[in-house]
Amino acid sequence: PADPTGAPAAPMPKRLMLEQTGGRWLLRGAIEAGDGARIADLLRKGIAAAPDDHPSEILLNSPGGSVADALALGRAIRDTGLNTAMRADDICLSACPYLLAAGVERRAEPGAKIGVHQHYFGENTLLPAFIAVSDIQRGQGQVMRYLADMGVDTMLMAEALLTPPVGLNLYVI
């Protein structure tokens, strides 16, 4: 565990953006509802447009956001055979580590910050306890299945489950 702030080194887009830079894809910004399908479609179109000459690596720089969208996009990253990477000052927090896990090969330069915490409902919703617990457990089960599919030790979830949603268990590479 390191610096608990995980603040980005530069201003971050409010919505996930995909661009090509230096022969690699760059994915940066918050992961919002609908971004999983939107970015997956952009990746597939970019690869289809240049099947023999497209980037093989996607750089990540995100404060996280929607877990469901991160899992959907992560599956698309793996399906397209991309590697994932982080540069020295990049952050990959909250739901973003699920994107990092999706890479066929994964790497992070020294100084990159990776952080996890518990999942939570993004709005104040009054639900009976049994429904809320059921929803959270179902979500955790989906994440554990996803991590196993990506070849990542599911014990990674222990670090997230032990860290309150208002906190961050942050690792600086």
GROMACS .gro file of N, CA and C in nm:
model
  519
    1PRO      N    1   0.083  -0.120   0.000
    1PRO     CA    2   0.000   0.000   0.000
    1PRO      C    3   0.086   0.125   0.000
    2ALA      N    4   0.044   0.224  -0.072
    2ALA     CA    5   0.122   0.347  -0.085
    2ALA      C    6   0.031   0.468  -0.068
    3ASP      N    7   0.069   0.579  -0.128
    3ASP     CA    8  -0.005   0.704  -0.125
    3ASP      C    9  -0.155   0.680  -0.144
    4PRO      N   10  -0.239   0.713  -0.046
    4PRO     CA   11  -0.381   0.682  -0.056
    4PRO      C   12  -0.460   0.774  -0.149
    5THR      N   13  -0.398   0.875  -0.207
    5THR     CA   14  -0.475   0.967  -0.289
    5THR      C   15  -0.495   0.916  -0.431
    6GLY      N   16  -0.394   0.862  -0.492
    6GLY     CA   17  -0.408   0.813  -0.629
    6GLY      C   18  -0.445   0.922  -0.727
    7ALA      N   19  -0.411   1.046  -0.696
    7ALA     CA   20  -0.448   1.157  -0.784
    7ALA      C   21  -0.377   1.146  -0.919
    8PRO      N   22  -0.448   1.174  -1.029
    8PRO     CA   23  -0.383   1.168  -1.160
    8PRO      C   24  -0.278   1.278  -1.174
    9ALA      N   25  -0.177   1.251  -1.256
    9ALA     CA   26  -0.069   1.347  -1.277
    9ALA      C   27  -0.114   1.463  -1.366
   10ALA      N   28  -0.218   1.442  -1.446
   10ALA     CA   29  -0.267   1.544  -1.539
   10ALA      C   30  -0.420   1.541  -1.538
   11PRO      N   31  -0.484   1.647  -1.588
   11PRO     CA   32  -0.631   1.647  -1.594
   11PRO      C   33  -0.683   1.526  -1.672
   12MET      N   34  -0.796   1.475  -1.628
   12MET     CA   35  -0.853   1.353  -1.682
   12MET      C   36  -0.987   1.382  -1.749
   13PRO      N   37  -1.013   1.323  -1.868
   13PRO     CA   38  -1.145   1.341  -1.929
   13PRO      C   39  -1.254   1.281  -1.839
   14LYS      N   40  -1.373   1.339  -1.843
   14LYS     CA   41  -1.483   1.289  -1.761
   14LYS      C   42  -1.540   1.159  -1.814
   15ARG      N   43  -1.515   1.132  -1.941
   15ARG     CA   44  -1.564   1.009  -2.002
   15ARG      C   45  -1.446   0.938  -2.068
   16LEU      N   46  -1.452   0.806  -2.073
   16LEU     CA   47  -1.346   0.725  -2.129
   16LEU      C   48  -1.324   0.760  -2.277
   17MET      N   49  -1.199   0.786  -2.312
   17MET     CA   50  -1.163   0.824  -2.449
   17MET      C   51  -1.057   0.725  -2.501
   18LEU      N   52  -1.070   0.690  -2.629
   18LEU     CA   53  -0.974   0.602  -2.694
   18LEU      C   54  -0.910   0.677  -2.809
   19GLU      N   55  -0.776   0.676  -2.813
   19GLU     CA   56  -0.704   0.740  -2.923
   19GLU      C   57  -0.578   0.659  -2.951
   20GLN      N   58  -0.523   0.681  -3.069
   20GLN     CA   59  -0.396   0.619  -3.103
   20GLN      C   60  -0.286   0.721  -3.081
   21THR      N   61  -0.178   0.676  -3.020
   21THR     CA   62  -0.064   0.763  -2.998
   21THR      C   63   0.064   0.681  -2.997
   22GLY      N   64   0.160   0.721  -3.075
   22GLY     CA   65   0.289   0.654  -3.077
   22GLY      C   66   0.281   0.506  -3.109
   23GLY      N   67   0.190   0.467  -3.195
   23GLY     CA   68   0.178   0.326  -3.232
   23GLY      C   69   0.106   0.240  -3.130
   24ARG      N   70   0.043   0.304  -3.029
   24ARG     CA   71  -0.033   0.231  -2.928
   24ARG      C   72  -0.169   0.297  -2.911
   25TRP      N   73  -0.263   0.221  -2.857
   25TRP     CA   74  -0.390   0.279  -2.816
   25TRP      C   75  -0.369   0.345  -2.681
   26LEU      N   76  -0.442   0.452  -2.654
   26LEU     CA   77  -0.443   0.515  -2.522
   26LEU      C   78  -0.587   0.525  -2.478
   27LEU      N   79  -0.617   0.467  -2.362
   27LEU     CA   80  -0.751   0.469  -2.305
   27LEU      C   81  -0.741   0.548  -2.176
   28ARG      N   82  -0.812   0.662  -2.169
   28ARG     CA   83  -0.802   0.744  -2.049
   28ARG      C   84  -0.935   0.811  -2.018
   29GLY      N   85  -0.955   0.834  -1.888
   29GLY     CA   86  -1.078   0.896  -1.842
   29GLY      C   87  -1.159   0.802  -1.755
   30ALA      N   88  -1.268   0.854  -1.702
   30ALA     CA   89  -1.357   0.775  -1.616
   30ALA      C   90  -1.439   0.677  -1.699
   31ILE      N   91  -1.468   0.562  -1.643
   31ILE     CA   92  -1.546   0.457  -1.709
   31ILE      C   93  -1.693   0.479  -1.671
   32GLU      N   94  -1.771   0.528  -1.765
   32GLU     CA   95  -1.912   0.558  -1.740
   32GLU      C   96  -2.001   0.451  -1.802
   33ALA      N   97  -2.127   0.449  -1.761
   33ALA     CA   98  -2.224   0.355  -1.816
   33ALA      C   99  -2.229   0.369  -1.968
   34GLY      N  100  -2.220   0.258  -2.038
   34GLY     CA  101  -2.223   0.256  -2.184
   34GLY      C  102  -2.085   0.259  -2.248
   35ASP      N  103  -1.982   0.291  -2.170
   35ASP     CA  104  -1.847   0.300  -2.226
   35ASP      C  105  -1.791   0.164  -2.267
   36GLY      N  106  -1.831   0.058  -2.198
   36GLY     CA  107  -1.781  -0.075  -2.234
   36GLY      C  108  -1.813  -0.109  -2.378
   37ALA      N  109  -1.939  -0.100  -2.415
   37ALA     CA  110  -1.982  -0.132  -2.552
   37ALA      C  111  -1.927  -0.030  -2.651
   38ARG      N  112  -1.928   0.098  -2.615
   38ARG     CA  113  -1.882   0.204  -2.706
   38ARG      C  114  -1.734   0.188  -2.741
   39ILE      N  115  -1.651   0.170  -2.640
   39ILE     CA  116  -1.506   0.158  -2.665
   39ILE      C  117  -1.473   0.024  -2.730
   40ALA      N  118  -1.542  -0.083  -2.691
   40ALA     CA  119  -1.520  -0.213  -2.755
   40ALA      C  120  -1.548  -0.204  -2.905
   41ASP      N  121  -1.654  -0.132  -2.941
   41ASP     CA  122  -1.688  -0.113  -3.082
   41ASP      C  123  -1.579  -0.034  -3.154
   42LEU      N  124  -1.528   0.070  -3.090
   42LEU     CA  125  -1.420   0.149  -3.150
   42LEU      C  126  -1.294   0.064  -3.172
   43LEU      N  127  -1.261  -0.019  -3.073
   43LEU     CA  128  -1.145  -0.106  -3.086
   43LEU      C  129  -1.162  -0.203  -3.203
   44ARG      N  130  -1.277  -0.267  -3.209
   44ARG     CA  131  -1.302  -0.364  -3.317
   44ARG      C  132  -1.297  -0.298  -3.453
   45LYS      N  133  -1.356  -0.178  -3.464
   45LYS     CA  134  -1.353  -0.105  -3.592
   45LYS      C  135  -1.210  -0.066  -3.629
   46GLY      N  136  -1.132  -0.021  -3.530
   46GLY     CA  137  -0.994   0.018  -3.555
   46GLY      C  138  -0.910  -0.100  -3.600
   47ILE      N  139  -0.933  -0.214  -3.541
   47ILE     CA  140  -0.858  -0.334  -3.577
   47ILE      C  141  -0.904  -0.385  -3.714
   48ALA      N  142  -1.035  -0.380  -3.740
   48ALA     CA  143  -1.086  -0.425  -3.870
   48ALA      C  144  -1.036  -0.335  -3.983
   49ALA      N  145  -1.019  -0.206  -3.955
   49ALA     CA  146  -0.973  -0.112  -4.058
   49ALA      C  147  -0.827  -0.136  -4.095
   50ALA      N  148  -0.749  -0.189  -4.002
   50ALA     CA  149  -0.607  -0.214  -4.028
   50ALA      C  150  -0.569  -0.349  -3.967
   51PRO      N  151  -0.621  -0.460  -4.023
   51PRO     CA  152  -0.600  -0.590  -3.960
   51PRO      C  153  -0.454  -0.631  -3.944
   52ASP      N  154  -0.367  -0.584  -4.030
   52ASP     CA  155  -0.226  -0.621  -4.021
   52ASP      C  156  -0.139  -0.511  -3.963
   53ASP      N  157  -0.198  -0.396  -3.933
   53ASP     CA  158  -0.117  -0.283  -3.888
   53ASP      C  159  -0.193  -0.200  -3.783
   54HIS      N  160  -0.236  -0.266  -3.677
   54HIS     CA  161  -0.302  -0.194  -3.568
   54HIS      C  162  -0.217  -0.209  -3.442
   55PRO      N  163  -0.235  -0.119  -3.347
   55PRO     CA  164  -0.158  -0.131  -3.222
   55PRO      C  165  -0.187  -0.264  -3.153
   56SER      N  166  -0.085  -0.318  -3.089
   56SER     CA  167  -0.102  -0.444  -3.016
   56SER      C  168  -0.113  -0.420  -2.866
   57GLU      N  169  -0.102  -0.292  -2.826
   57GLU     CA  170  -0.101  -0.259  -2.684
   57GLU      C  171  -0.195  -0.143  -2.657
   58ILE      N  172  -0.259  -0.149  -2.541
   58ILE     CA  173  -0.346  -0.040  -2.499
   58ILE      C  174  -0.296   0.014  -2.365
   59LEU      N  175  -0.264   0.143  -2.364
   59LEU     CA  176  -0.219   0.211  -2.242
   59LEU      C  177  -0.341   0.251  -2.161
   60LEU      N  178  -0.335   0.236  -2.029
   60LEU     CA  179  -0.447   0.268  -1.942
   60LEU      C  180  -0.412   0.383  -1.850
   61ASN      N  181  -0.507   0.475  -1.835
   61ASN     CA  182  -0.492   0.587  -1.743
   61ASN      C  183  -0.633   0.628  -1.702
   62SER      N  184  -0.683   0.569  -1.593
   62SER     CA  185  -0.824   0.588  -1.557
   62SER      C  186  -0.844   0.583  -1.406
   63PRO      N  187  -0.934   0.672  -1.355
   63PRO     CA  188  -0.970   0.665  -1.215
   63PRO      C  189  -1.075   0.558  -1.186
   64GLY      N  190  -1.119   0.487  -1.292
   64GLY     CA  191  -1.218   0.381  -1.273
   64GLY      C  192  -1.358   0.429  -1.298
   65GLY      N  193  -1.455   0.356  -1.243
   65GLY     CA  194  -1.595   0.389  -1.263
   65GLY      C  195  -1.680   0.264  -1.266
   66SER      N  196  -1.759   0.249  -1.370
   66SER     CA  197  -1.855   0.140  -1.382
   66SER      C  198  -1.786   0.004  -1.393
   67VAL      N  199  -1.812  -0.083  -1.295
   67VAL     CA  200  -1.753  -0.216  -1.296
   67VAL      C  201  -1.808  -0.298  -1.413
   68ALA      N  202  -1.939  -0.294  -1.435
   68ALA     CA  203  -1.999  -0.371  -1.544
   68ALA      C  204  -1.937  -0.333  -1.678
   69ASP      N  205  -1.915  -0.205  -1.700
   69ASP     CA  206  -1.856  -0.160  -1.827
   69ASP      C  207  -1.709  -0.199  -1.836
   70ALA      N  208  -1.638  -0.196  -1.723
   70ALA     CA  209  -1.498  -0.239  -1.724
   70ALA      C  210  -1.487  -0.387  -1.760
   71LEU      N  211  -1.577  -0.469  -1.705
   71LEU     CA  212  -1.573  -0.611  -1.736
   71LEU      C  213  -1.606  -0.637  -1.883
   72ALA      N  214  -1.705  -0.567  -1.937
   72ALA     CA  215  -1.742  -0.584  -2.079
   72ALA      C  216  -1.626  -0.540  -2.168
   73LEU      N  217  -1.567  -0.426  -2.138
   73LEU     CA  218  -1.455  -0.378  -2.219
   73LEU      C  219  -1.334  -0.468  -2.202
   74GLY      N  220  -1.311  -0.517  -2.082
   74GLY     CA  221  -1.200  -0.608  -2.058
   74GLY      C  222  -1.211  -0.733  -2.144
   75ARG      N  223  -1.330  -0.787  -2.155
   75ARG     CA  224  -1.349  -0.906  -2.240
   75ARG      C  225  -1.320  -0.872  -2.386
   76ALA      N  226  -1.357  -0.753  -2.430
   76ALA     CA  227  -1.327  -0.713  -2.569
   76ALA      C  228  -1.176  -0.697  -2.589
   77ILE      N  229  -1.108  -0.641  -2.489
   77ILE     CA  230  -0.962  -0.626  -2.498
   77ILE      C  231  -0.898  -0.763  -2.513
   78ARG      N  232  -0.939  -0.859  -2.431
   78ARG     CA  233  -0.883  -0.994  -2.438
   78ARG      C  234  -0.919  -1.060  -2.571
   79ASP      N  235  -1.046  -1.045  -2.616
   79ASP     CA  236  -1.090  -1.107  -2.741
   79ASP      C  237  -1.013  -1.056  -2.862
   80THR      N  238  -0.967  -0.930  -2.856
   80THR     CA  239  -0.891  -0.874  -2.967
   80THR      C  240  -0.742  -0.901  -2.955
   81GLY      N  241  -0.700  -0.968  -2.846
   81GLY     CA  242  -0.561  -1.008  -2.831
   81GLY      C  243  -0.466  -0.896  -2.794
   82LEU      N  244  -0.517  -0.789  -2.735
   82LEU     CA  245  -0.433  -0.675  -2.700
   82LEU      C  246  -0.359  -0.698  -2.567
   83ASN      N  247  -0.242  -0.638  -2.557
   83ASN     CA  248  -0.167  -0.630  -2.432
   83ASN      C  249  -0.210  -0.502  -2.361
   84THR      N  250  -0.197  -0.497  -2.230
   84THR     CA  251  -0.228  -0.377  -2.154
   84THR      C  252  -0.101  -0.326  -2.085
   85ALA      N  253  -0.095  -0.194  -2.068
   85ALA     CA  254   0.024  -0.135  -2.008
   85ALA      C  255  -0.011  -0.003  -1.941
   86MET      N  256   0.078   0.037  -1.851
   86MET     CA  257   0.067   0.167  -1.786
   86MET      C  258   0.203   0.236  -1.790
   87ARG      N  259   0.200   0.367  -1.813
   87ARG     CA  260   0.323   0.446  -1.810
   87ARG      C  261   0.350   0.492  -1.667
   88ALA      N  262   0.465   0.551  -1.646
   88ALA     CA  263   0.513   0.586  -1.512
   88ALA      C  264   0.416   0.671  -1.430
   89ASP      N  265   0.351   0.768  -1.487
   89ASP     CA  266   0.263   0.856  -1.409
   89ASP      C  267   0.116   0.822  -1.423
   90ASP      N  268   0.083   0.710  -1.488
   90ASP     CA  269  -0.057   0.674  -1.509
   90ASP      C  270  -0.118   0.616  -1.382
   91ILE      N  271  -0.252   0.628  -1.374
   91ILE     CA  272  -0.327   0.567  -1.265
   91ILE      C  273  -0.423   0.464  -1.324
   92CYS      N  274  -0.453   0.363  -1.246
   92CYS     CA  275  -0.552   0.261  -1.283
   92CYS      C  276  -0.620   0.222  -1.153
   93LEU      N  277  -0.734   0.287  -1.125
   93LEU     CA  278  -0.798   0.276  -0.995
   93LEU      C  279  -0.938   0.217  -1.006
   94SER      N  280  -0.987   0.167  -0.895
   94SER     CA  281  -1.125   0.124  -0.883
   94SER      C  282  -1.157   0.012  -0.983
   95ALA      N  283  -1.234   0.039  -1.088
   95ALA     CA  284  -1.268  -0.063  -1.188
   95ALA      C  285  -1.161  -0.079  -1.295
   96CYS      N  286  -1.069   0.015  -1.308
   96CYS     CA  287  -0.965   0.008  -1.411
   96CYS      C  288  -0.876  -0.115  -1.401
   97PRO      N  289  -0.839  -0.164  -1.281
   97PRO     CA  290  -0.756  -0.284  -1.278
   97PRO      C  291  -0.817  -0.404  -1.350
   98TYR      N  292  -0.949  -0.405  -1.367
   98TYR     CA  293  -1.010  -0.512  -1.445
   98TYR      C  294  -0.972  -0.500  -1.592
   99LEU      N  295  -0.950  -0.378  -1.639
   99LEU     CA  296  -0.901  -0.358  -1.776
   99LEU      C  297  -0.756  -0.403  -1.786
  100LEU      N  298  -0.676  -0.369  -1.686
  100LEU     CA  299  -0.536  -0.411  -1.685
  100LEU      C  300  -0.527  -0.563  -1.688
  101ALA      N  301  -0.612  -0.630  -1.613
  101ALA     CA  302  -0.613  -0.777  -1.609
  101ALA      C  303  -0.646  -0.839  -1.744
  102ALA      N  304  -0.714  -0.767  -1.829
  102ALA     CA  305  -0.759  -0.821  -1.958
  102ALA      C  306  -0.647  -0.841  -2.059
  103GLY      N  307  -0.536  -0.774  -2.041
  103GLY     CA  308  -0.428  -0.785  -2.138
  103GLY      C  309  -0.373  -0.926  -2.150
  104VAL      N  310  -0.343  -0.966  -2.273
  104VAL     CA  311  -0.278  -1.095  -2.293
  104VAL      C  312  -0.145  -1.092  -2.218
  105GLU      N  313  -0.073  -0.982  -2.232
  105GLU     CA  314   0.044  -0.952  -2.149
  105GLU      C  315   0.016  -0.821  -2.080
  106ARG      N  316   0.062  -0.807  -1.956
  106ARG     CA  317   0.036  -0.686  -1.877
  106ARG      C  318   0.168  -0.633  -1.825
  107ARG      N  319   0.180  -0.501  -1.827
  107ARG     CA  320   0.300  -0.442  -1.768
  107ARG      C  321   0.269  -0.302  -1.717
  108ALA      N  322   0.345  -0.260  -1.617
  108ALA     CA  323   0.332  -0.126  -1.561
  108ALA      C  324   0.472  -0.074  -1.533
  109GLU      N  325   0.500   0.047  -1.580
  109GLU     CA  326   0.630   0.108  -1.557
  109GLU      C  327   0.641   0.153  -1.411
  110PRO      N  328   0.762   0.162  -1.358
  110PRO     CA  329   0.781   0.214  -1.223
  110PRO      C  330   0.715   0.351  -1.210
  111GLY      N  331   0.641   0.372  -1.102
  111GLY     CA  332   0.571   0.497  -1.077
  111GLY      C  333   0.422   0.490  -1.110
  112ALA      N  334   0.379   0.387  -1.185
  112ALA     CA  335   0.237   0.369  -1.215
  112ALA      C  336   0.163   0.337  -1.085
  113LYS      N  337   0.038   0.384  -1.071
  113LYS     CA  338  -0.041   0.363  -0.950
  113LYS      C  339  -0.163   0.277  -0.983
  114ILE      N  340  -0.177   0.166  -0.910
  114ILE     CA  341  -0.289   0.074  -0.927
  114ILE      C  342  -0.360   0.065  -0.792
  115GLY      N  343  -0.492   0.087  -0.792
  115GLY     CA  344  -0.565   0.087  -0.666
  115GLY      C  345  -0.700   0.018  -0.675
  116VAL      N  346  -0.737  -0.051  -0.567
  116VAL     CA  347  -0.864  -0.123  -0.561
  116VAL      C  348  -0.939  -0.088  -0.433
  117HIS      N  349  -1.069  -0.110  -0.435
  117HIS     CA  350  -1.154  -0.093  -0.317
  117HIS      C  351  -1.282  -0.171  -0.337
  118GLN      N  352  -1.368  -0.172  -0.234
  118GLN     CA  353  -1.496  -0.242  -0.242
  118GLN      C  354  -1.585  -0.179  -0.348
  119HIS      N  355  -1.671  -0.260  -0.407
  119HIS     CA  356  -1.773  -0.207  -0.498
  119HIS      C  357  -1.881  -0.139  -0.414
  120TYR      N  358  -1.953  -0.048  -0.476
  120TYR     CA  359  -2.061   0.019  -0.405
  120TYR      C  360  -2.164   0.067  -0.505
  121PHE      N  361  -2.283   0.096  -0.453
  121PHE     CA  362  -2.387   0.155  -0.537
  121PHE      C  363  -2.354   0.302  -0.553
  122GLY      N  364  -2.360   0.354  -0.673
  122GLY     CA  365  -2.322   0.492  -0.700
  122GLY      C  366  -2.423   0.594  -0.655
  123GLU      N  367  -2.542   0.551  -0.617
  123GLU     CA  368  -2.642   0.646  -0.572
  123GLU      C  369  -2.703   0.596  -0.443
  124ASN      N  370  -2.764   0.685  -0.369
  124ASN     CA  371  -2.830   0.648  -0.245
  124ASN      C  372  -2.963   0.581  -0.280
  125THR      N  373  -2.967   0.449  -0.268
  125THR     CA  374  -3.086   0.374  -0.303
  125THR      C  375  -3.135   0.300  -0.180
  126LEU      N  376  -3.264   0.312  -0.154
  126LEU     CA  377  -3.322   0.239  -0.042
  126LEU      C  378  -3.364   0.102  -0.091
  127LEU      N  379  -3.289   0.000  -0.048
  127LEU     CA  380  -3.319  -0.137  -0.084
  127LEU      C  381  -3.327  -0.220   0.043
  128PRO      N  382  -3.414  -0.321   0.044
  128PRO     CA  383  -3.409  -0.414   0.157
  128PRO      C  384  -3.269  -0.478   0.162
  129ALA      N  385  -3.221  -0.504   0.283
  129ALA     CA  386  -3.085  -0.555   0.300
  129ALA      C  387  -3.061  -0.681   0.219
  130PHE      N  388  -3.158  -0.773   0.214
  130PHE     CA  389  -3.134  -0.899   0.142
  130PHE      C  390  -3.115  -0.875  -0.007
  131ILE      N  391  -3.181  -0.775  -0.063
  131ILE     CA  392  -3.163  -0.745  -0.206
  131ILE      C  393  -3.027  -0.681  -0.229
  132ALA      N  394  -2.990  -0.586  -0.145
  132ALA     CA  395  -2.860  -0.519  -0.160
  132ALA      C  396  -2.746  -0.619  -0.146
  133VAL      N  397  -2.753  -0.705  -0.045
  133VAL     CA  398  -2.648  -0.805  -0.025
  133VAL      C  399  -2.642  -0.900  -0.143
  134SER      N  400  -2.756  -0.943  -0.191
  134SER     CA  401  -2.762  -1.033  -0.306
  134SER      C  402  -2.698  -0.969  -0.429
  135ASP      N  403  -2.731  -0.842  -0.455
  135ASP     CA  404  -2.674  -0.771  -0.571
  135ASP      C  405  -2.523  -0.759  -0.560
  136ILE      N  406  -2.474  -0.723  -0.443
  136ILE     CA  407  -2.330  -0.708  -0.424
  136ILE      C  408  -2.260  -0.843  -0.438
  137GLN      N  409  -2.316  -0.946  -0.378
  137GLN     CA  410  -2.253  -1.078  -0.390
  137GLN      C  411  -2.253  -1.127  -0.535
  138ARG      N  412  -2.361  -1.103  -0.608
  138ARG     CA  413  -2.366  -1.142  -0.749
  138ARG      C  414  -2.257  -1.069  -0.827
  139GLY      N  415  -2.242  -0.939  -0.799
  139GLY     CA  416  -2.138  -0.861  -0.866
  139GLY      C  417  -1.998  -0.913  -0.835
  140GLN      N  418  -1.974  -0.946  -0.708
  140GLN     CA  419  -1.843  -0.999  -0.670
  140GLN      C  420  -1.817  -1.133  -0.738
  141GLY      N  421  -1.921  -1.216  -0.747
  141GLY     CA  422  -1.908  -1.344  -0.817
  141GLY      C  423  -1.873  -1.325  -0.963
  142GLN      N  424  -1.935  -1.226  -1.028
  142GLN     CA  425  -1.904  -1.198  -1.169
  142GLN      C  426  -1.760  -1.153  -1.184
  143VAL      N  427  -1.713  -1.070  -1.092
  143VAL     CA  428  -1.575  -1.023  -1.098
  143VAL      C  429  -1.478  -1.139  -1.076
  144MET      N  430  -1.507  -1.225  -0.982
  144MET     CA  431  -1.417  -1.338  -0.957
  144MET      C  432  -1.411  -1.432  -1.078
  145ARG      N  433  -1.526  -1.456  -1.141
  145ARG     CA  434  -1.527  -1.539  -1.262
  145ARG      C  435  -1.445  -1.471  -1.373
  146TYR      N  436  -1.462  -1.342  -1.387
  146TYR     CA  437  -1.387  -1.264  -1.487
  146TYR      C  438  -1.236  -1.276  -1.462
  147LEU      N  439  -1.194  -1.253  -1.337
  147LEU     CA  440  -1.051  -1.261  -1.306
  147LEU      C  441  -0.996  -1.400  -1.337
  148ALA      N  442  -1.070  -1.503  -1.302
  148ALA     CA  443  -1.026  -1.639  -1.333
  148ALA      C  444  -1.014  -1.658  -1.484
  149ASP      N  445  -1.111  -1.606  -1.560
  149ASP     CA  446  -1.105  -1.615  -1.706
  149ASP      C  447  -0.984  -1.543  -1.764
  150MET      N  448  -0.939  -1.439  -1.695
  150MET     CA  449  -0.823  -1.361  -1.741
  150MET      C  450  -0.691  -1.419  -1.689
  151GLY      N  451  -0.699  -1.525  -1.612
  151GLY     CA  452  -0.578  -1.587  -1.559
  151GLY      C  453  -0.519  -1.512  -1.441
  152VAL      N  454  -0.601  -1.440  -1.368
  152VAL     CA  455  -0.557  -1.362  -1.252
  152VAL      C  456  -0.605  -1.434  -1.126
  153ASP      N  457  -0.518  -1.443  -1.026
  153ASP     CA  458  -0.553  -1.506  -0.900
  153ASP      C  459  -0.673  -1.432  -0.839
  154THR      N  460  -0.779  -1.505  -0.810
  154THR     CA  461  -0.900  -1.442  -0.757
  154THR      C  462  -0.880  -1.387  -0.615
  155MET      N  463  -0.769  -1.421  -0.551
  155MET     CA  464  -0.739  -1.364  -0.419
  155MET      C  465  -0.711  -1.214  -0.429
  156LEU      N  466  -0.693  -1.163  -0.549
  156LEU     CA  467  -0.681  -1.018  -0.567
  156LEU      C  468  -0.805  -0.950  -0.509
  157MET      N  469  -0.919  -1.018  -0.516
  157MET     CA  470  -1.043  -0.961  -0.463
  157MET      C  471  -1.035  -0.939  -0.313
  158ALA      N  472  -0.953  -1.013  -0.241
  158ALA     CA  473  -0.942  -0.994  -0.097
  158ALA      C  474  -0.899  -0.852  -0.066
  159GLU      N  475  -0.803  -0.799  -0.141
  159GLU     CA  476  -0.757  -0.661  -0.118
  159GLU      C  477  -0.870  -0.561  -0.140
  160ALA      N  478  -0.948  -0.583  -0.244
  160ALA     CA  479  -1.060  -0.494  -0.272
  160ALA      C  480  -1.167  -0.505  -0.163
  161LEU      N  481  -1.201  -0.627  -0.125
  161LEU     CA  482  -1.307  -0.648  -0.027
  161LEU      C  483  -1.271  -0.592   0.110
  162LEU      N  484  -1.142  -0.582   0.141
  162LEU     CA  485  -1.099  -0.531   0.271
  162LEU      C  486  -1.082  -0.380   0.275
  163THR      N  487  -1.102  -0.313   0.160
  163THR     CA  488  -1.080  -0.168   0.153
  163THR      C  489  -1.214  -0.098   0.131
  164PRO      N  490  -1.256  -0.012   0.224
  164PRO     CA  491  -1.385   0.057   0.210
  164PRO      C  492  -1.394   0.135   0.079
  165PRO      N  493  -1.517   0.153   0.026
  165PRO     CA  494  -1.532   0.221  -0.102
  165PRO      C  495  -1.485   0.366  -0.101
  166VAL      N  496  -1.479   0.427   0.014
  166VAL     CA  497  -1.429   0.565   0.020
  166VAL      C  498  -1.277   0.569   0.032
  167GLY      N  499  -1.215   0.452   0.045
  167GLY     CA  500  -1.070   0.444   0.055
  167GLY      C  501  -1.012   0.387  -0.073
  168LEU      N  502  -0.884   0.361  -0.068
  168LEU     CA  503  -0.816   0.305  -0.184
  168LEU      C  504  -0.695   0.229  -0.134
  169ASN      N  505  -0.685   0.102  -0.172
  169ASN     CA  506  -0.565   0.025  -0.143
  169ASN      C  507  -0.476   0.043  -0.265
  170LEU      N  508  -0.382   0.135  -0.254
  170LEU     CA  509  -0.305   0.182  -0.369
  170LEU      C  510  -0.165   0.126  -0.367
  171TYR      N  511  -0.121   0.080  -0.482
  171TYR     CA  512   0.014   0.029  -0.499
  171TYR      C  513   0.083   0.113  -0.605
  172VAL      N  514   0.202   0.159  -0.574
  172VAL     CA  515   0.284   0.232  -0.670
  172VAL      C  516   0.390   0.135  -0.718
  173ILE      N  517   0.393   0.110  -0.847
  173ILE     CA  518   0.486   0.013  -0.905
  173ILE      C  519   0.627   0.069  -0.901
   0.00000   0.00000   0.00000
